[in-house]
PDB file of C-alpha atoms in Angstrom:
ATOM      1  CA  GLU J 137       1.572  19.721  -1.734  1.00  0.00           C
ATOM      2  CA  PRO J 138      -1.231  17.867  -3.495  1.00  0.00           C
ATOM      3  CA  GLU J 139      -2.660  14.935  -1.611  1.00  0.00           C
ATOM      4  CA  VAL J 140      -5.265  12.226  -1.820  1.00  0.00           C
ATOM      5  CA  THR J 141      -8.179  12.992   0.486  1.00  0.00           C
ATOM      6  CA  GLN J 142     -10.637  10.450   1.830  1.00  0.00           C
ATOM      7  CA  THR J 143     -13.977  10.693   3.593  1.00  0.00           C
ATOM      8  CA  PRO J 144     -15.223   9.676   6.038  1.00  0.00           C
ATOM      9  CA  SER J 145     -12.247   9.100   8.290  1.00  0.00           C
ATOM     10  CA  HIS J 146     -14.271   6.603  10.307  1.00  0.00           C
ATOM     11  CA  GLN J 147     -17.606   4.944   9.641  1.00  0.00           C
ATOM     12  CA  VAL J 148     -19.494   2.547  11.854  1.00  0.00           C
ATOM     13  CA  THR J 149     -22.236   0.515  10.228  1.00  0.00           C
ATOM     14  CA  GLN J 150     -24.460  -2.434  10.907  1.00  0.00           C
ATOM     15  CA  MET J 151     -23.867  -5.712   9.111  1.00  0.00           C
ATOM     16  CA  GLY J 152     -25.850  -5.859   5.886  1.00  0.00           C
ATOM     17  CA  GLN J 153     -25.864  -2.100   5.349  1.00  0.00           C
ATOM     18  CA  GLU J 154     -24.447  -0.351   2.294  1.00  0.00           C
ATOM     19  CA  VAL J 155     -21.384   1.808   2.696  1.00  0.00           C
ATOM     20  CA  ILE J 156     -19.819   4.308   0.310  1.00  0.00           C
ATOM     21  CA  LEU J 157     -16.265   5.468   0.867  1.00  0.00           C
ATOM     22  CA  ARG J 158     -15.151   8.543  -1.018  1.00  0.00           C
ATOM     23  CA  CYS J 159     -11.806   9.672  -2.325  1.00  0.00           C
ATOM     24  CA  VAL J 160     -10.527  12.715  -4.161  1.00  0.00           C
ATOM     25  CA  PRO J 161      -7.330  11.699  -5.972  1.00  0.00           C
ATOM     26  CA  ILE J 162      -4.586  14.102  -6.922  1.00  0.00           C
ATOM     27  CA  SER J 163      -5.919  16.192  -9.782  1.00  0.00           C
ATOM     28  CA  ASN J 164      -3.611  15.217 -12.643  1.00  0.00           C
ATOM     29  CA  HIS J 165      -3.510  11.539 -11.752  1.00  0.00           C
ATOM     30  CA  LEU J 166      -5.051   9.001 -14.096  1.00  0.00           C
ATOM     31  CA  TYR J 167      -4.858   5.704 -12.218  1.00  0.00           C
ATOM     32  CA  PHE J 168      -6.841   5.036  -9.101  1.00  0.00           C
ATOM     33  CA  TYR J 169      -6.757   2.229  -6.573  1.00  0.00           C
ATOM     34  CA  TRP J 170      -8.382   0.915  -3.460  1.00  0.00           C
ATOM     35  CA  TYR J 171      -6.399  -1.076  -0.929  1.00  0.00           C
ATOM     36  CA  ARG J 172      -7.444  -2.264   2.470  1.00  0.00           C
ATOM     37  CA  GLN J 173      -5.622  -3.030   5.690  1.00  0.00           C
ATOM     38  CA  ILE J 174      -7.184  -5.189   8.361  1.00  0.00           C
ATOM     39  CA  LEU J 175      -5.951  -4.034  11.743  1.00  0.00           C
ATOM     40  CA  GLY J 176      -2.345  -5.035  12.290  1.00  0.00           C
ATOM     41  CA  GLN J 177      -2.088  -6.849   8.996  1.00  0.00           C
ATOM     42  CA  LYS J 178      -0.668  -6.129   5.587  1.00  0.00           C
ATOM     43  CA  VAL J 179      -2.023  -3.782   2.984  1.00  0.00           C
ATOM     44  CA  GLU J 180      -4.047  -5.709   0.371  1.00  0.00           C
ATOM     45  CA  PHE J 181      -4.898  -4.702  -3.173  1.00  0.00           C
ATOM     46  CA  LEU J 182      -8.601  -4.507  -3.993  1.00  0.00           C
ATOM     47  CA  VAL J 183      -8.996  -2.843  -7.375  1.00  0.00           C
ATOM     48  CA  SER J 184      -7.370  -0.588  -9.937  1.00  0.00           C
ATOM     49  CA  PHE J 185      -9.293   1.816 -12.160  1.00  0.00           C
ATOM     50  CA  TYR J 186      -8.242   3.616 -15.293  1.00  0.00           C
ATOM     51  CA  ASN J 187     -10.085   5.369 -18.080  1.00  0.00           C
ATOM     52  CA  ASN J 188     -13.398   4.902 -16.287  1.00  0.00           C
ATOM     53  CA  GLU J 189     -13.185   1.167 -15.993  1.00  0.00           C
ATOM     54  CA  ILE J 190     -11.715  -1.468 -13.724  1.00  0.00           C
ATOM     55  CA  SER J 191      -8.331  -2.577 -15.019  1.00  0.00           C
ATOM     56  CA  GLU J 192      -7.649  -5.218 -12.397  1.00  0.00           C
ATOM     57  CA  LYS J 193      -9.298  -6.577  -9.276  1.00  0.00           C
ATOM     58  CA  SER J 194      -8.383  -9.036  -6.559  1.00  0.00           C
ATOM     59  CA  GLU J 195     -10.272 -12.054  -5.256  1.00  0.00           C
ATOM     60  CA  ILE J 196     -11.405  -9.911  -2.332  1.00  0.00           C
ATOM     61  CA  PHE J 197     -13.238  -7.581  -4.711  1.00  0.00           C
ATOM     62  CA  ASP J 198     -16.356  -9.684  -5.202  1.00  0.00           C
ATOM     63  CA  ASP J 199     -19.847  -8.735  -6.359  1.00  0.00           C
ATOM     64  CA  GLN J 200     -20.467  -6.869  -3.106  1.00  0.00           C
ATOM     65  CA  PHE J 201     -17.897  -4.264  -4.091  1.00  0.00           C
ATOM     66  CA  SER J 202     -18.098  -1.652  -6.811  1.00  0.00           C
ATOM     67  CA  VAL J 203     -16.180   1.455  -7.785  1.00  0.00           C
ATOM     68  CA  GLU J 204     -17.022   4.466  -9.855  1.00  0.00           C
ATOM     69  CA  ARG J 205     -15.828   7.928 -10.700  1.00  0.00           C
ATOM     70  CA  PRO J 206     -19.137   9.724 -10.962  1.00  0.00           C
ATOM     71  CA  ASP J 207     -18.022  13.290 -11.597  1.00  0.00           C
ATOM     72  CA  GLY J 208     -14.431  13.297 -12.795  1.00  0.00           C
ATOM     73  CA  SER J 209     -13.012  14.142  -9.394  1.00  0.00           C
ATOM     74  CA  ASN J 210     -14.421  11.769  -6.780  1.00  0.00           C
ATOM     75  CA  PHE J 211     -13.553   8.070  -6.785  1.00  0.00           C
ATOM     76  CA  THR J 212     -15.862   5.920  -4.690  1.00  0.00           C
ATOM     77  CA  LEU J 213     -15.854   2.430  -3.256  1.00  0.00           C
ATOM     78  CA  LYS J 214     -19.254   0.943  -2.484  1.00  0.00           C
ATOM     79  CA  ILE J 215     -19.844  -2.127  -0.377  1.00  0.00           C
ATOM     80  CA  ARG J 216     -23.432  -3.233  -0.959  1.00  0.00           C
ATOM     81  CA  SER J 217     -24.048  -5.464   2.042  1.00  0.00           C
ATOM     82  CA  THR J 218     -21.308  -5.200   4.627  1.00  0.00           C
ATOM     83  CA  LYS J 219     -20.017  -8.196   6.543  1.00  0.00           C
ATOM     84  CA  LEU J 220     -18.140  -8.293   9.818  1.00  0.00           C
ATOM     85  CA  GLU J 221     -14.966  -9.229   7.953  1.00  0.00           C
ATOM     86  CA  ASP J 222     -15.158  -6.032   5.909  1.00  0.00           C
ATOM     87  CA  SER J 223     -14.012  -4.140   8.996  1.00  0.00           C
ATOM     88  CA  ALA J 224     -10.694  -2.616   7.955  1.00  0.00           C
ATOM     89  CA  MET J 225      -8.915   0.571   6.990  1.00  0.00           C
ATOM     90  CA  TYR J 226      -9.586   1.335   3.341  1.00  0.00           C
ATOM     91  CA  PHE J 227      -6.962   3.324   1.482  1.00  0.00           C
ATOM     92  CA  CYS J 228      -7.479   5.122  -1.774  1.00  0.00           C
ATOM     93  CA  ALA J 229      -4.387   5.697  -3.892  1.00  0.00           C
ATOM     94  CA  SER J 230      -3.650   7.420  -7.150  1.00  0.00           C
ATOM     95  CA  ASN J 231      -0.837   7.624  -9.611  1.00  0.00           C
ATOM     96  CA  ARG J 232      -0.127   9.556 -12.763  1.00  0.00           C
ATOM     97  CA  GLU J 233       1.502   6.723 -14.660  1.00  0.00           C
ATOM     98  CA  GLY J 234       0.002   3.555 -13.223  1.00  0.00           C
ATOM     99  CA  ALA J 235       1.736   1.228 -10.785  1.00  0.00           C
ATOM    100  CA  TRP J 236       4.677   0.942 -13.200  1.00  0.00           C
ATOM    101  CA  THR J 237       6.801   3.078 -10.970  1.00  0.00           C
ATOM    102  CA  GLY J 238       5.238   1.901  -7.720  1.00  0.00           C
ATOM    103  CA  GLU J 239       4.838   5.523  -6.707  1.00  0.00           C
ATOM    104  CA  LEU J 240       1.326   5.332  -5.464  1.00  0.00           C
ATOM    105  CA  PHE J 241       0.130   8.250  -3.374  1.00  0.00           C
ATOM    106  CA  PHE J 242      -2.098   7.042  -0.579  1.00  0.00           C
ATOM    107  CA  GLY J 243      -4.777   8.882   1.328  1.00  0.00           C
ATOM    108  CA  GLU J 244      -5.006   8.702   5.096  1.00  0.00           C
ATOM    109  CA  GLY J 245      -7.646   6.022   4.936  1.00  0.00           C
ATOM    110  CA  SER J 246     -11.237   5.453   5.956  1.00  0.00           C
ATOM    111  CA  ARG J 247     -11.724   3.165   8.903  1.00  0.00           C
ATOM    112  CA  LEU J 248     -14.790   0.972   8.488  1.00  0.00           C
ATOM    113  CA  THR J 249     -16.214  -0.797  11.498  1.00  0.00           C
ATOM    114  CA  VAL J 250     -19.000  -3.304  10.841  1.00  0.00           C
ATOM    115  CA  LEU J 251     -21.027  -4.333  13.885  1.00  0.00           C
TER     116      LEU J 251
ATOM    117  CA  GLN F 103       3.453 -17.126  -5.646  1.00  0.00           C
ATOM    118  CA  GLN F 104       1.928 -13.708  -5.086  1.00  0.00           C
ATOM    119  CA  GLN F 105       3.283 -13.369  -1.565  1.00  0.00           C
ATOM    120  CA  VAL F 106       6.053 -11.175  -0.313  1.00  0.00           C
ATOM    121  CA  LYS F 107       7.487 -12.429   2.966  1.00  0.00           C
ATOM    122  CA  GLN F 108       8.831  -9.807   5.336  1.00  0.00           C
ATOM    123  CA  SER F 109      10.862 -10.069   8.533  1.00  0.00           C
ATOM    124  CA  PRO F 110      11.207  -9.246  11.319  1.00  0.00           C
ATOM    125  CA  GLN F 111       7.703  -8.400  12.456  1.00  0.00           C
ATOM    126  CA  SER F 112       9.099  -5.864  14.903  1.00  0.00           C
ATOM    127  CA  LEU F 113      12.470  -4.282  15.455  1.00  0.00           C
ATOM    128  CA  ILE F 114      13.902  -2.234  18.285  1.00  0.00           C
ATOM    129  CA  VAL F 115      17.029  -0.216  17.573  1.00  0.00           C
ATOM    130  CA  GLN F 116      19.068   2.271  19.537  1.00  0.00           C
ATOM    131  CA  LYS F 117      19.427   5.753  18.121  1.00  0.00           C
ATOM    132  CA  GLY F 118      22.371   5.814  15.733  1.00  0.00           C
ATOM    133  CA  GLY F 119      22.157   2.110  15.013  1.00  0.00           C
ATOM    134  CA  ILE F 120      21.413   0.305  11.779  1.00  0.00           C
ATOM    135  CA  SER F 121      17.928  -1.043  11.111  1.00  0.00           C
ATOM    136  CA  ILE F 122      17.665  -3.928   8.655  1.00  0.00           C
ATOM    137  CA  ILE F 123      14.415  -5.297   7.265  1.00  0.00           C
ATOM    138  CA  ASN F 124      14.319  -8.241   4.901  1.00  0.00           C
ATOM    139  CA  CYS F 125      11.885  -9.370   2.236  1.00  0.00           C
ATOM    140  CA  ALA F 126      11.686 -12.394  -0.026  1.00  0.00           C
ATOM    141  CA  TYR F 127       9.496 -13.289  -2.982  1.00  0.00           C
ATOM    142  CA  GLU F 128       8.844 -16.176  -5.346  1.00  0.00           C
ATOM    143  CA  ASN F 129       7.195 -14.648  -8.387  1.00  0.00           C
ATOM    144  CA  THR F 130       9.815 -13.755 -10.982  1.00  0.00           C
ATOM    145  CA  ALA F 131       7.236 -11.589 -12.768  1.00  0.00           C
ATOM    146  CA  PHE F 132       7.652  -8.938 -10.076  1.00  0.00           C
ATOM    147  CA  ASP F 133       9.508  -6.072 -11.686  1.00  0.00           C
ATOM    148  CA  TYR F 134       9.583  -3.192  -9.238  1.00  0.00           C
ATOM    149  CA  PHE F 135      10.235  -3.215  -5.509  1.00  0.00           C
ATOM    150  CA  PRO F 136       9.236  -0.176  -3.431  1.00  0.00           C
ATOM    151  CA  TRP F 137       9.424   0.330   0.308  1.00  0.00           C
ATOM    152  CA  TYR F 138       6.663   2.230   2.047  1.00  0.00           C
ATOM    153  CA  GLN F 139       6.736   3.938   5.437  1.00  0.00           C
ATOM    154  CA  GLN F 140       3.558   4.254   7.466  1.00  0.00           C
ATOM    155  CA  PHE F 141       3.060   6.365  10.576  1.00  0.00           C
ATOM    156  CA  PRO F 142       0.104   5.679  12.894  1.00  0.00           C
ATOM    157  CA  GLY F 143      -3.124   7.064  11.485  1.00  0.00           C
ATOM    158  CA  LYS F 144      -1.573   7.798   8.098  1.00  0.00           C
ATOM    159  CA  GLY F 145      -1.496   6.103   4.743  1.00  0.00           C
ATOM    160  CA  PRO F 146       1.665   4.418   3.459  1.00  0.00           C
ATOM    161  CA  ALA F 147       4.172   6.780   1.843  1.00  0.00           C
ATOM    162  CA  LEU F 148       6.815   5.785  -0.676  1.00  0.00           C
ATOM    163  CA  LEU F 149      10.271   5.786   0.888  1.00  0.00           C
ATOM    164  CA  ILE F 150      12.579   4.308  -1.731  1.00  0.00           C
ATOM    165  CA  ALA F 151      12.281   1.840  -4.608  1.00  0.00           C
ATOM    166  CA  ILE F 152      14.455  -0.328  -6.815  1.00  0.00           C
ATOM    167  CA  ARG F 153      14.230  -2.194 -10.105  1.00  0.00           C
ATOM    168  CA  PRO F 154      15.608  -5.753 -10.363  1.00  0.00           C
ATOM    169  CA  ASP F 155      18.400  -4.807 -12.763  1.00  0.00           C
ATOM    170  CA  VAL F 156      20.083  -2.836  -9.970  1.00  0.00           C
ATOM    171  CA  SER F 157      21.717  -4.452  -6.927  1.00  0.00           C
ATOM    172  CA  GLU F 158      21.709  -1.441  -4.638  1.00  0.00           C
ATOM    173  CA  LYS F 159      20.075   1.959  -4.354  1.00  0.00           C
ATOM    174  CA  LYS F 160      20.878   4.572  -1.756  1.00  0.00           C
ATOM    175  CA  GLU F 161      18.944   7.678  -0.824  1.00  0.00           C
ATOM    176  CA  GLY F 162      20.334   9.495   2.174  1.00  0.00           C
ATOM    177  CA  ARG F 163      20.283   7.156   5.155  1.00  0.00           C
ATOM    178  CA  PHE F 164      18.122   4.586   3.350  1.00  0.00           C
ATOM    179  CA  THR F 165      19.573   1.827   1.183  1.00  0.00           C
ATOM    180  CA  ILE F 166      17.901  -1.034  -0.659  1.00  0.00           C
ATOM    181  CA  SER F 167      20.003  -4.106  -1.368  1.00  0.00           C
ATOM    182  CA  PHE F 168      18.600  -6.415  -4.031  1.00  0.00           C
ATOM    183  CA  ASN F 169      19.640 -10.004  -4.725  1.00  0.00           C
ATOM    184  CA  LYS F 170      17.844 -11.163  -7.845  1.00  0.00           C
ATOM    185  CA  SER F 171      19.166 -14.726  -7.830  1.00  0.00           C
ATOM    186  CA  ALA F 172      18.090 -15.230  -4.211  1.00  0.00           C
ATOM    187  CA  LYS F 173      14.829 -13.329  -4.761  1.00  0.00           C
ATOM    188  CA  GLN F 174      15.513 -11.248  -1.710  1.00  0.00           C
ATOM    189  CA  PHE F 175      15.746  -7.572  -0.987  1.00  0.00           C
ATOM    190  CA  SER F 176      16.341  -5.574   2.138  1.00  0.00           C
ATOM    191  CA  LEU F 177      16.074  -2.079   3.543  1.00  0.00           C
ATOM    192  CA  HIS F 178      18.924  -0.664   5.584  1.00  0.00           C
ATOM    193  CA  ILE F 179      18.394   2.465   7.654  1.00  0.00           C
ATOM    194  CA  MET F 180      21.710   3.921   8.731  1.00  0.00           C
ATOM    195  CA  ASP F 181      22.031   6.170  11.784  1.00  0.00           C
ATOM    196  CA  SER F 182      18.469   5.325  12.829  1.00  0.00           C
ATOM    197  CA  GLN F 183      16.584   8.184  14.477  1.00  0.00           C
ATOM    198  CA  PRO F 184      13.536   8.249  16.784  1.00  0.00           C
ATOM    199  CA  GLY F 185      11.674   9.947  13.931  1.00  0.00           C
ATOM    200  CA  ASP F 186      12.168   6.779  11.861  1.00  0.00           C
ATOM    201  CA  SER F 187       9.870   4.917  14.253  1.00  0.00           C
ATOM    202  CA  ALA F 188       7.087   3.676  11.985  1.00  0.00           C
ATOM    203  CA  THR F 189       5.850   0.580  10.203  1.00  0.00           C
ATOM    204  CA  TYR F 190       7.755  -0.322   7.067  1.00  0.00           C
ATOM    205  CA  PHE F 191       6.286  -2.357   4.223  1.00  0.00           C
ATOM    206  CA  CYS F 192       8.180  -3.856   1.359  1.00  0.00           C
ATOM    207  CA  ALA F 193       6.181  -4.379  -1.805  1.00  0.00           C
ATOM    208  CA  ALA F 194       6.495  -5.849  -5.258  1.00  0.00           C
ATOM    209  CA  ARG F 195       4.765  -4.807  -8.432  1.00  0.00           C
ATOM    210  CA  ASN F 196       2.909  -7.256 -10.630  1.00  0.00           C
ATOM    211  CA  THR F 197       0.885  -5.903 -13.554  1.00  0.00           C
ATOM    212  CA  ASP F 198      -1.011  -2.924 -12.142  1.00  0.00           C
ATOM    213  CA  LYS F 199      -0.907  -3.737  -8.468  1.00  0.00           C
ATOM    214  CA  LEU F 200       1.459  -3.762  -5.539  1.00  0.00           C
ATOM    215  CA  ILE F 201       1.769  -6.851  -3.358  1.00  0.00           C
ATOM    216  CA  PHE F 202       2.739  -5.772   0.130  1.00  0.00           C
ATOM    217  CA  GLY F 203       4.730  -7.592   2.765  1.00  0.00           C
ATOM    218  CA  THR F 204       3.315  -8.043   6.245  1.00  0.00           C
ATOM    219  CA  GLY F 205       5.098  -5.017   7.686  1.00  0.00           C
ATOM    220  CA  THR F 206       7.816  -4.358  10.247  1.00  0.00           C
ATOM    221  CA  ARG F 207       7.188  -2.129  13.201  1.00  0.00           C
ATOM    222  CA  LEU F 208      10.397  -0.227  13.891  1.00  0.00           C
ATOM    223  CA  GLN F 209      11.003   1.508  17.207  1.00  0.00           C
ATOM    224  CA  VAL F 210      14.103   3.644  17.602  1.00  0.00           C
ATOM    225  CA  PHE F 211      14.944   4.581  21.174  1.00  0.00           C
ATOM    226  CA  PRO F 212      17.064   7.618  22.104  1.00  0.00           C
TER     227      PRO F 212
END
């Protein structure tokens, strides 16, 4: 069964360092998302991406964050200068038709720990 | 306005019992209401979903009840099993994003 894969599963970084989280969405999907989940809290929307551009972003997704799809398969989230409060589980998700049906397929997440 | 309130935070049910999780929202622009199930160390997975023009949807042991006028919806798990032990999130769709509830940790004991 096709699945969304994410790497790394866990990354530890120092505050102020750049981090890139990588995702390989399901191959025929067209809409891509990043969500994050701070430990024990709810899942929060960060950004949606379609047709090689951001379609929507949340207040959390400030200038420190960026996304790109460099090679038609990978979908990356970059945090330029990490802060302690960026520590969370980051989930990539993809969907063939957009969030219209709510059927987002999530990866297993990348845990980011900022020290 | 963009919040989805979920309760209870945790739920303990005996095997065979009924698990009920409730959610409420304010934003009438929400137009799709999925429930996601999350096991430890895994990403959320779609369990069941409903549109606001339907009052109830059933899939196997899982049922969503939807009350549009009250802006509330709930998940009922009939004949709860230990394998149902997980965290459950309700969500609501607005434009191209899902707004998630705060989650309910369900534990089903044999």
